[in-house]
Short mmCIF file of C-alpha atoms and ligand atoms in Angstrom, two decimals:
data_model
loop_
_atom_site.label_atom_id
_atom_site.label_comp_id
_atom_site.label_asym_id
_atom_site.label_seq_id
_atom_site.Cartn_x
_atom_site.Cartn_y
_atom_site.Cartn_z
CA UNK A 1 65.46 113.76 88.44
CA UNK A 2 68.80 112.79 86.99
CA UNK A 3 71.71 111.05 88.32
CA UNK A 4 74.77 110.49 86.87
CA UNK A 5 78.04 108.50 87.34
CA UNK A 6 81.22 109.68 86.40
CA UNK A 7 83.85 106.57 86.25
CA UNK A 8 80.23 104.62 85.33
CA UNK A 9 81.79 102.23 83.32
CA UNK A 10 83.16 100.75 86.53
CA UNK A 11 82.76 97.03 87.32
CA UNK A 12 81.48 98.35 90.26
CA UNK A 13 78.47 100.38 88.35
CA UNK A 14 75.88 97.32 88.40
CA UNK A 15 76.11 96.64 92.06
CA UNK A 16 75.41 100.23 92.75
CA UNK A 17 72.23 99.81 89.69
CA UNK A 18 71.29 97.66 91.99
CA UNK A 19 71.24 99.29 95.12
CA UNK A 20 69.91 102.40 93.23
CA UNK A 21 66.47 100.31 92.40
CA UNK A 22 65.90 99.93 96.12
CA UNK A 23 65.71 103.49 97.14
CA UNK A 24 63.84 104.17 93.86
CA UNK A 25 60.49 104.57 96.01
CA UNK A 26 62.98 106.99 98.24
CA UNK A 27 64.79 108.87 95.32
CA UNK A 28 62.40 108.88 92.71
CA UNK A 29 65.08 108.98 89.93
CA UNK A 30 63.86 109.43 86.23
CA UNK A 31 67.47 109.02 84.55
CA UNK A 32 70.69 107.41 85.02
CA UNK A 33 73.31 108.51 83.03
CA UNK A 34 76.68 106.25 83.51
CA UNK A 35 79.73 108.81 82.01
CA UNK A 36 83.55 106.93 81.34
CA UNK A 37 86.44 107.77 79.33
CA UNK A 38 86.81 104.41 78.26
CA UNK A 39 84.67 103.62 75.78
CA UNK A 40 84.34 99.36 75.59
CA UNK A 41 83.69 99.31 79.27
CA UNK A 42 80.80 101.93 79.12
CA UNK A 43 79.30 99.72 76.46
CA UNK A 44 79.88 96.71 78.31
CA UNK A 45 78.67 97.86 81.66
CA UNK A 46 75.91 100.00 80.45
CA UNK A 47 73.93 97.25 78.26
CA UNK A 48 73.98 95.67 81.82
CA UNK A 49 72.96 98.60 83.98
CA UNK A 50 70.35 98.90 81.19
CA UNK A 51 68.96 95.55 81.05
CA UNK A 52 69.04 95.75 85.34
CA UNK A 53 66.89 98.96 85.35
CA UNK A 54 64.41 97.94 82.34
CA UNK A 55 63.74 94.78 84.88
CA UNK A 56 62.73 96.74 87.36
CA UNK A 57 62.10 100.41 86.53
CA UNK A 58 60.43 100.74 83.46
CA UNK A 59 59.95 103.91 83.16
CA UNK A 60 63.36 104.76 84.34
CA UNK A 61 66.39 105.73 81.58
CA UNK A 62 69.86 104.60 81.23
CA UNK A 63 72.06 107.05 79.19
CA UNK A 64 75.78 106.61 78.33
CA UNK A 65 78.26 109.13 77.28
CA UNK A 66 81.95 109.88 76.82
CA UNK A 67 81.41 113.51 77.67
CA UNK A 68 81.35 114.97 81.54
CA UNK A 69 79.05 118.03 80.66
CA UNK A 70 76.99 116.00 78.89
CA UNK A 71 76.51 113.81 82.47
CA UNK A 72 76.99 116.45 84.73
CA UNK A 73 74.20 119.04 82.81
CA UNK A 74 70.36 118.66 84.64
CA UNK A 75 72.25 116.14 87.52
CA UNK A 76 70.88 116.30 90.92
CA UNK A 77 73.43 113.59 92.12
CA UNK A 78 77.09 113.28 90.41
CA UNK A 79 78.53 110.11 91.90
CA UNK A 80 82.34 109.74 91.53
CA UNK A 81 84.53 106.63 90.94
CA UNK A 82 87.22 107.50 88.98
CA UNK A 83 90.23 106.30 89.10
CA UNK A 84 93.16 108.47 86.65
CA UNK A 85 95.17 106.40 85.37
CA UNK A 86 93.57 103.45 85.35
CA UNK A 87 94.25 99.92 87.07
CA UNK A 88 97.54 99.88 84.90
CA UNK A 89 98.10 103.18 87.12
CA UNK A 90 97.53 101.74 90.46
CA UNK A 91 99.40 98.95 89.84
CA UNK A 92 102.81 101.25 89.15
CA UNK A 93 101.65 102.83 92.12
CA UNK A 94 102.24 99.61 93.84
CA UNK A 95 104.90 98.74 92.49
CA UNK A 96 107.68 101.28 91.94
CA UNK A 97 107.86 102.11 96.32
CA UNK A 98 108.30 98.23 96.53
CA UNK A 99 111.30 98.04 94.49
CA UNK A 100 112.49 100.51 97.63
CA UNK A 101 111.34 97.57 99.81
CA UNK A 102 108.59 100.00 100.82
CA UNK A 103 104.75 99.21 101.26
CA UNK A 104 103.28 99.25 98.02
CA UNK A 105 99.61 100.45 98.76
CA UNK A 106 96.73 102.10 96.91
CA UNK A 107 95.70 104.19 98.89
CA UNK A 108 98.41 104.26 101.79
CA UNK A 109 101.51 105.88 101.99
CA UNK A 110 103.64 106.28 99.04
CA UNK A 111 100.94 104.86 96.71
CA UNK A 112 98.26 107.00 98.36
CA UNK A 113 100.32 110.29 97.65
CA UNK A 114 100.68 109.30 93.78
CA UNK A 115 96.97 109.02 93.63
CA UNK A 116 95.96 112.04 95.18
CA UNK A 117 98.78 113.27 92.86
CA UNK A 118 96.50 112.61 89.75
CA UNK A 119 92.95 112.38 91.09
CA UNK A 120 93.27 115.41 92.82
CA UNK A 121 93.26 118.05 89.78
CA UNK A 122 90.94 115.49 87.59
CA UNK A 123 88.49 115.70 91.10
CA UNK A 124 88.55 119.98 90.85
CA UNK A 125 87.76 119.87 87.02
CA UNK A 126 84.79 117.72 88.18
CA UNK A 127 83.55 120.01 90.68
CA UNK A 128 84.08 123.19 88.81
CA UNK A 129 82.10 121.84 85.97
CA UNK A 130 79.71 120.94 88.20
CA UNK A 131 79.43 124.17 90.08
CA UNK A 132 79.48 126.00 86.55
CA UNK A 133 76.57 123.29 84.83
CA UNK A 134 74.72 121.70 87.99
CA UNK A 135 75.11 123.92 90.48
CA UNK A 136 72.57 122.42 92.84
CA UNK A 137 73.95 118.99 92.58
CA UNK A 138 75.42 117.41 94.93
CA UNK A 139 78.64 115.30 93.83
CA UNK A 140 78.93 111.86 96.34
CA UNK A 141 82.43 111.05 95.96
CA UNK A 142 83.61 107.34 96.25
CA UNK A 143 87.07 107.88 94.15
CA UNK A 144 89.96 107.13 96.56
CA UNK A 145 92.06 108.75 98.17
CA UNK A 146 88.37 109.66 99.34
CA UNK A 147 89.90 111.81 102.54
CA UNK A 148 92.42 113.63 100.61
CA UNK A 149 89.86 114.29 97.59
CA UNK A 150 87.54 115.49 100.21
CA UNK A 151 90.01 118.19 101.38
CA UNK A 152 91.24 119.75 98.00
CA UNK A 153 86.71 119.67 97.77
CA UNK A 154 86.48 121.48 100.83
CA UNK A 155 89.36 123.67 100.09
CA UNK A 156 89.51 124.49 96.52
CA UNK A 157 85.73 124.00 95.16
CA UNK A 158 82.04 125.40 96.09
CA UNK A 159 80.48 122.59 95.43
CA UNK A 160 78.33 120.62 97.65
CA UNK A 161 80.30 117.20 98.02
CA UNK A 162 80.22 113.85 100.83
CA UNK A 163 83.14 111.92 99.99
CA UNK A 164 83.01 108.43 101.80
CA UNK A 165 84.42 105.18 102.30
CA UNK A 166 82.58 101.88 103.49
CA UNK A 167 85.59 100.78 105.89
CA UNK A 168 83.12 101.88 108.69
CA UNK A 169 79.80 100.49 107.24
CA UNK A 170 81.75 97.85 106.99
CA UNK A 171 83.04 97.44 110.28
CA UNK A 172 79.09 98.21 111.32
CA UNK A 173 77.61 95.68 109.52
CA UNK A 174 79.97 92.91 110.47
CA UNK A 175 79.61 93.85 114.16
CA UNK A 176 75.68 93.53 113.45
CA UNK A 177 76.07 89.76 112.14
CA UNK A 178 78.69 88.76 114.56
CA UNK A 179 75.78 89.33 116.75
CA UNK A 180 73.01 89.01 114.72
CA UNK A 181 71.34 92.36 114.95
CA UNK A 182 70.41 94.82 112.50
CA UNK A 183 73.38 97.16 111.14
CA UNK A 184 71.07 100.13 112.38
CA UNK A 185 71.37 98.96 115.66
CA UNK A 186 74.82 99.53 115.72
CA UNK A 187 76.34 102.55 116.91
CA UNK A 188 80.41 103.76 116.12
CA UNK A 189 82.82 105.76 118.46
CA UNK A 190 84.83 105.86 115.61
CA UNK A 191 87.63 108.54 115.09
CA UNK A 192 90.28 108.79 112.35
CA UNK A 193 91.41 109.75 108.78
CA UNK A 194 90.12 107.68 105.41
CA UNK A 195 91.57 104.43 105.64
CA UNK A 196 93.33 105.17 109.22
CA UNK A 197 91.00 105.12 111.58
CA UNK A 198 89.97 103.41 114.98
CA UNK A 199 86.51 101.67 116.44
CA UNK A 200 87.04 102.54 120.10
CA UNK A 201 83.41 101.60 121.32
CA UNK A 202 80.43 100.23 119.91
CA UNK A 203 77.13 100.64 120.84
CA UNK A 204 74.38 98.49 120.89
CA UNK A 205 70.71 99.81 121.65
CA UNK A 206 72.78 102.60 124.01
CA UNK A 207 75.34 99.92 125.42
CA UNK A 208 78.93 99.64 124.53
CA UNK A 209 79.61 96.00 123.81
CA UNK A 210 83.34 96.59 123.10
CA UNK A 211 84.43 93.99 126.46
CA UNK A 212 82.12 91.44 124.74
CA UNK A 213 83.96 91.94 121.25
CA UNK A 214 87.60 91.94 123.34
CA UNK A 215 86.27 88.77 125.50
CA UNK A 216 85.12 87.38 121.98
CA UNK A 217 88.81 87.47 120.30
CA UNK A 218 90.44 86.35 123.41
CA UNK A 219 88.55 83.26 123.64
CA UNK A 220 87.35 82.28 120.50
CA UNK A 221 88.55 82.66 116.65
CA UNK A 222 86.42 85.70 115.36
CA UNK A 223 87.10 84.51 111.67
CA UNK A 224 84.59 81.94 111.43
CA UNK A 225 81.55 84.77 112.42
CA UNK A 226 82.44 86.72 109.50
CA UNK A 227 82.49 84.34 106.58
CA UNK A 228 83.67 85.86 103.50
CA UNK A 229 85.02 83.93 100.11
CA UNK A 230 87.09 87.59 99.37
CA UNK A 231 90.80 86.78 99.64
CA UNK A 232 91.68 90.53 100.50
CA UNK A 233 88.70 90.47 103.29
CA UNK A 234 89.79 87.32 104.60
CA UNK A 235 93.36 88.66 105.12
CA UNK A 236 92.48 92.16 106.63
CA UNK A 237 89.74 90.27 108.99
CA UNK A 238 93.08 88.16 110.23
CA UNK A 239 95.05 91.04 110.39
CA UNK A 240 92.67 93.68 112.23
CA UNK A 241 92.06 90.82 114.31
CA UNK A 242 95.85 90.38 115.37
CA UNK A 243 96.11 94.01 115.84
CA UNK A 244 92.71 94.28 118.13
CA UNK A 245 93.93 91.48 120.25
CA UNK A 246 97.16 93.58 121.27
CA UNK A 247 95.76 97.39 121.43
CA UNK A 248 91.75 96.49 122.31
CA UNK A 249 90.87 99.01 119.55
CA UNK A 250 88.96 97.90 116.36
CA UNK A 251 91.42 99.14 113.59
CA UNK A 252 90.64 100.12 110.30
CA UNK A 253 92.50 97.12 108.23
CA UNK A 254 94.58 99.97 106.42
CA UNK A 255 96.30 100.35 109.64
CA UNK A 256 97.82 96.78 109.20
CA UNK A 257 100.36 98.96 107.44
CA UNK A 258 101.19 101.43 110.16
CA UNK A 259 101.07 98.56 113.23
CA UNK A 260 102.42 95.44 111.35
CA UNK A 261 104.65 97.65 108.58
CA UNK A 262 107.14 94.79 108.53
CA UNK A 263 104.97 91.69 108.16
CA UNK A 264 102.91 93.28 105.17
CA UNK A 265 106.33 94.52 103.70
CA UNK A 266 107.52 90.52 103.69
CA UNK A 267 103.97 89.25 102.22
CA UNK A 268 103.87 91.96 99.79
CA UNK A 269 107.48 91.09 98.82
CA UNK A 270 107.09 87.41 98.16
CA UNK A 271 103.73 87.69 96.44
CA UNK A 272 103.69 87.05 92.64
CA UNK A 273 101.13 89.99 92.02
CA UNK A 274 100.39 93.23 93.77
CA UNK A 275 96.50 93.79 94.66
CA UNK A 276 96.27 96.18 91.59
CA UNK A 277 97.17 92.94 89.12
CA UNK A 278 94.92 90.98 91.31
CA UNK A 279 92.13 93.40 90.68
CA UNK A 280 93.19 93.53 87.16
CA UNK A 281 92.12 90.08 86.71
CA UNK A 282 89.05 90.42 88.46
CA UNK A 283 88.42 93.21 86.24
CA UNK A 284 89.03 90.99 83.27
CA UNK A 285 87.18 88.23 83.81
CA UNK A 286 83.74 90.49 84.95
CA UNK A 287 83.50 92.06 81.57
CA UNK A 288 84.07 89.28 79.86
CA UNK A 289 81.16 87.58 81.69
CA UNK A 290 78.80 91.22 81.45
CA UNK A 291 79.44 90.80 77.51
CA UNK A 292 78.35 87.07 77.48
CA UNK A 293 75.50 87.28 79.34
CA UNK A 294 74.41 91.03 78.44
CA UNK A 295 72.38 89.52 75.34
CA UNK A 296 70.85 86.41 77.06
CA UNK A 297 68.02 87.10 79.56
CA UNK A 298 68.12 83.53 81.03
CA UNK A 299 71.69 83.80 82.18
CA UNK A 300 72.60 84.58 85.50
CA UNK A 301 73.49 88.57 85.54
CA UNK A 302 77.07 88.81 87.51
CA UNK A 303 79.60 87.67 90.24
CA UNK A 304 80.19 90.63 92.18
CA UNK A 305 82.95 92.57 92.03
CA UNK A 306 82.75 93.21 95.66
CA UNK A 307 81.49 96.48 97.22
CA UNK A 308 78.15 95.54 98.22
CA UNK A 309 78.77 98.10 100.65
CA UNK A 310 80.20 101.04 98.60
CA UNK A 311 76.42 100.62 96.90
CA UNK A 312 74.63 100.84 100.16
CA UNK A 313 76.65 103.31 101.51
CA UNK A 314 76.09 105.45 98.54
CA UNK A 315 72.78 104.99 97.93
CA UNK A 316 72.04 105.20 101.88
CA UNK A 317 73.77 108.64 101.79
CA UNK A 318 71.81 110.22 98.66
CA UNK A 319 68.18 109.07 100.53
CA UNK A 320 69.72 110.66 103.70
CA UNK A 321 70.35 114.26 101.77
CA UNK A 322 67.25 114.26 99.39
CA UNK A 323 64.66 112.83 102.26
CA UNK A 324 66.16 115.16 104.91
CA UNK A 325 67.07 112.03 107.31
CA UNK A 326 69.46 113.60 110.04
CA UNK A 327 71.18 109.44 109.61
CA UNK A 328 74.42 109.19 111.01
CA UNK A 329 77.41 108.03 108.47
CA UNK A 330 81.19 107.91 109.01
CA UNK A 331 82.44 110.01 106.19
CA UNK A 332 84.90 112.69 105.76
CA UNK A 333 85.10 116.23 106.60
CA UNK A 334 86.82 119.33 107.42
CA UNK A 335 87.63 118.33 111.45
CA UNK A 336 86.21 122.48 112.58
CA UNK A 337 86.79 121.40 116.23
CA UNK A 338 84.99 118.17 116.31
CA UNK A 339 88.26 115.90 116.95
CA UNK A 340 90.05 117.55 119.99
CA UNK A 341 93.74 117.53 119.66
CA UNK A 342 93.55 117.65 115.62
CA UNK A 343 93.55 120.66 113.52
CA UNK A 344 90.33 123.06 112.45
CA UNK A 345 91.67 122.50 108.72
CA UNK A 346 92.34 119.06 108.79
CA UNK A 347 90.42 116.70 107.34
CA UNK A 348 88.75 113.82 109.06
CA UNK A 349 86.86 110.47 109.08
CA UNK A 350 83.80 110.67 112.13
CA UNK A 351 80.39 110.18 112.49
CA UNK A 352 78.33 112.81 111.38
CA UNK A 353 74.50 113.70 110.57
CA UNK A 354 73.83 113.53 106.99
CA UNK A 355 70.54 115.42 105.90
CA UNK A 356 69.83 118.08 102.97
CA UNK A 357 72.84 120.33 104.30
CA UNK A 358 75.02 117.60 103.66
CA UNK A 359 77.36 116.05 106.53
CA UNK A 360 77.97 117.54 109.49
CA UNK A 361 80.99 115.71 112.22
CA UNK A 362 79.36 115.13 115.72
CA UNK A 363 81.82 115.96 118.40
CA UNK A 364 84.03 112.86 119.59
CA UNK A 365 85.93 112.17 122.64
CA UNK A 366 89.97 113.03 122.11
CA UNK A 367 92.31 110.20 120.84
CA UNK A 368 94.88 108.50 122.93
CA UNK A 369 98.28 110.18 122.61
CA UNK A 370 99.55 106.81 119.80
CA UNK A 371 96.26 107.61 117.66
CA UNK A 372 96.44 111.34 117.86
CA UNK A 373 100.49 111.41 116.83
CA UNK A 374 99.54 109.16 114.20
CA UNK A 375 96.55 111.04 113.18
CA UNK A 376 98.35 114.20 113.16
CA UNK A 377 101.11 113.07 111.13
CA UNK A 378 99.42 111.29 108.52
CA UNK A 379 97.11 114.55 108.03
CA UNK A 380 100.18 116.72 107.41
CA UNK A 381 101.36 114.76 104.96
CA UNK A 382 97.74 114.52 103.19
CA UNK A 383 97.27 118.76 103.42
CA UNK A 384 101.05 119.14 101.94
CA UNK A 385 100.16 116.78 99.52
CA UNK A 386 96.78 118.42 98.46
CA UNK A 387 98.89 121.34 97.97
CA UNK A 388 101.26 119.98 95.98
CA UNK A 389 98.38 118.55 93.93
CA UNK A 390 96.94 121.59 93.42
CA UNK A 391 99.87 123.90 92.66
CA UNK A 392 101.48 120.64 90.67
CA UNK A 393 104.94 121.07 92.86
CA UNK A 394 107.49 118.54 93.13
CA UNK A 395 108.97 119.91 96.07
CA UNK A 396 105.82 119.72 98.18
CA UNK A 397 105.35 115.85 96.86
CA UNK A 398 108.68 114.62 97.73
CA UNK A 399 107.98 116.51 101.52
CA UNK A 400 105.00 115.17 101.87
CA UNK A 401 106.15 111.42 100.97
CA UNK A 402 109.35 112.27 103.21
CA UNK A 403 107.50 112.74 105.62
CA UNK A 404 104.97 109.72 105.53
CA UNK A 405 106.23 107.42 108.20
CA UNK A 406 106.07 104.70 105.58
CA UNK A 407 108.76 106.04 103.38
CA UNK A 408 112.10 105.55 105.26
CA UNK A 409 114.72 108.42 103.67
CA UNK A 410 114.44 111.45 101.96
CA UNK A 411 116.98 109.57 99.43
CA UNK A 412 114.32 106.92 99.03
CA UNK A 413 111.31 109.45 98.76
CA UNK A 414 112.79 111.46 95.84
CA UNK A 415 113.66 108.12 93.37
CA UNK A 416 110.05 107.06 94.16
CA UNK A 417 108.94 110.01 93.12
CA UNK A 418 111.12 110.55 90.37
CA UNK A 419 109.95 106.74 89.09
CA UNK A 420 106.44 108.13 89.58
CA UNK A 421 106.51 111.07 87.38
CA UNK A 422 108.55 108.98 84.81
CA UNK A 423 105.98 106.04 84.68
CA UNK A 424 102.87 108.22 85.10
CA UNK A 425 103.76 110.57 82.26
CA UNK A 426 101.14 113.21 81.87
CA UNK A 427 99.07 112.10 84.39
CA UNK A 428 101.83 113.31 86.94
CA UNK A 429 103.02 116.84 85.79
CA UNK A 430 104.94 118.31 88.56
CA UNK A 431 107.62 121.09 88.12
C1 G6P B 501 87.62 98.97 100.63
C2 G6P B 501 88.11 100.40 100.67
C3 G6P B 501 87.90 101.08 99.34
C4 G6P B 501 88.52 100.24 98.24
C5 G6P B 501 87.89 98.86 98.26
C6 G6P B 501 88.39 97.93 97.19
O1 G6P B 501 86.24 98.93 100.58
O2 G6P B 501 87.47 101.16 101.65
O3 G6P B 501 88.44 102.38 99.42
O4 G6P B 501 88.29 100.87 96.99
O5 G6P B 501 88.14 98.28 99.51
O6 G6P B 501 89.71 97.60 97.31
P1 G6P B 501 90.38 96.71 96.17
O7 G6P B 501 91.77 96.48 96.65
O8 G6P B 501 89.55 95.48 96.05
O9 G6P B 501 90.33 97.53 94.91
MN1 MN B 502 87.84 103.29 101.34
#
């Protein structure tokens, strides 16, 4: 059995090596083939994935290639991290709405749109090569916007496809050390879109523990139970934690956006470098420590890039399809009824049951009237701006970023997209 990883040459790609030797037993893989357009960071990253597998798994082969088909051909698992554009790419996308003194976000409002903007068509090539070469495969998507991607999948592609994000293992697992249990243990009413979504109760062994958690904040400083030596973790912990305290709802820490707009505006503002140039020099500094130590076996393999959960999340999902599990994951899918109040077409982030049919949403109780506006807004603007990605229009872009409640004016909307197509070149063709 063959999987393969398109975006391999990620600095992500050896944590999720990593969490691919642990389900070995589970997903008895025979190759791993890591795909990337950019050729020095394949080579760096693979003769690490390589000398990570040959530790452990023998018998198992690492491959590297430039060329999708090449990947994709004899796959029975395409994971997906790409990101168009690059890290230079994100980092305009971060930039040019904050010259409007707008929030300059990845994945979140005006940034968010760009992205889909030029992952979205990249993500349909994907899937209709894989439908054409692999058609049995099953692509796990990772690349962000993962809940937009997931639509245009849905919508526009036969393939089978889960498209996740670990905001919610996340949320699960820090929940299970806050109160030392096992992340299993822990169940999620959670309801939402990708990166906008809510923890309204939590379960433990059938009892919902979400008075203890509110009692918790209110008298004690929940920081110091989830120790973390991330800068970005440390400052979405603080500021889900300010925003729990008001509304007693868990919030995805993308929602610091939405609930404390103004406040992220002024710290974004005043900081020297946007998360992107952060990242960036994360980035940097990884491969140049892969390359050192890739030839010595005495030296200590990596620092992480982060994502220890992205790699159990993904691996956790593949086990769940190929062993038949029935687990339950928060990942994204067409809504078909399961969030009352929301659209059949829209696409949503709930728990479903993952087994060899894929993901299916288990029904959940309807949001409060502030969640569902926001819900149905936000969604709007992500299906107008799947079409737009799709048919490559300008007009639907600058609606759908009009009408993204972080993006003030209309006046506004259409120079930050004008900026965009100008700085993004050919990786933004709209007419
Ligand atoms: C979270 C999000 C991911 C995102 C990751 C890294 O886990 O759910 O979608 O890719 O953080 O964010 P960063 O800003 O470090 O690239
Ligand atoms: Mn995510």
């Amino acid at each position: 059995m063959k999987i393969s990883v398109i975006g391999g040459g990620s600095a992500y790609t050896p944590g999720l090596a990593e969490g691919l030797i642990a389900i070995h037993e589970e997903v008895p893989f025979k190759e791993l083939c890591l795909m990337d357009i950019d050729e020095p960071k394949l080579e760096t990253v693979g003769k690490i994935v390589k000398r990570v597998i040959a530790a452990q798994l023998p018998d198992v082969k690492v491959t590297t290639t430039t060329q999708r088909l090449d990947a994709i051909r004899g796959s029975a698992y395409v994971l997906c991290q790409i990101r168009v554009g690059g890290l230079p790419g994100r980092v305009l996308d971060e930039q040019i709405p904050l010259k409007h003194q707008v929030i300059g976000q990845e994945t979140v409002g005006a940034g968010g749109i760009a992205m889909a903007l030029r992952t979205i068509p990249v993500m349909l090539d994907i899937a209709a090569d894989v439908s054409q070469h692999a058609p049995d495969a099953w692509i796990i998507n990772y690349s962000n916007p993962s809940g937009m991607v997931a639509a245009a999948l849905a919508r526009h592609s036969d393939v089978k496809a889960v498209s996740i994000c670990d905001v919610p293992i996340g949320i699960q697992e820090f929940v299970a050390r806050a109160i030392g249990v096992n992340r299993k243990k822990v169940k999620l009413d959670y309801v939402g879109l990708n990166h906008l979504g809510w923890f309204r109760k939590i379960y433990v062994d059938g009892r919902n523990i979400m008075s203890m958690i509110r009692s918790m904040a209110a008298t004690s400083n929940i920081a110091p139970l989830l120790p973390t030596d991330d800068e970005k973790t440390a400052d979405e912990i603080e500021m889900a934690v300010r925003i729990f305290k008001q509304i007693g709802i868990i919030p995805s820490p993308y929602l610091q956006y939405y609930y404390l707009n103004r406040e992220c505006l002024e710290k974004q503002l005043a900081a020297d470098k946007t998360r992107g140039q952060v990242v960036q020099d994360i980035e940097r500094e990884l491969l140049e420590h892969f390359d050192q130590v890739a030839g010595d076996d005495a030296a200590e393999l990596w620092k992480s890039r982060g994502g220890q959960w992205h790699s159990e999340l993904m691996v956790s999902i593949i086990s769940a399809i190929h062993n038949d599990k029935g687990e339950e994951f928060a990942v994204n899918v067409i809504n078909n009824g399961c969030v009352p109040g929301m659209p059949d077409d829209a696409c949503v982030e709930v728990p479903c049951i993952v087994d060899n049919r894929g993901a299916r949403p288990l029904r959940v109780d309807r949001p409060e009237p502030d969640m569902l506006g926001l819900m149905q807004l936000v969604s709007a603007c992500e299906n107008l701006t799947v079409e737009a990605a799709v048919e490559g229009s300008y007009d639907k872009a600058l609606r759908a970023l009009n009408l993204n409640p972080l993006v003030p004016s209309l006046e506004v909307a259409r120079q930050i997209l004008d900026e965009y197509c100008t700085a993004h070149g050919n990786y933004m063709k709209l007419t």
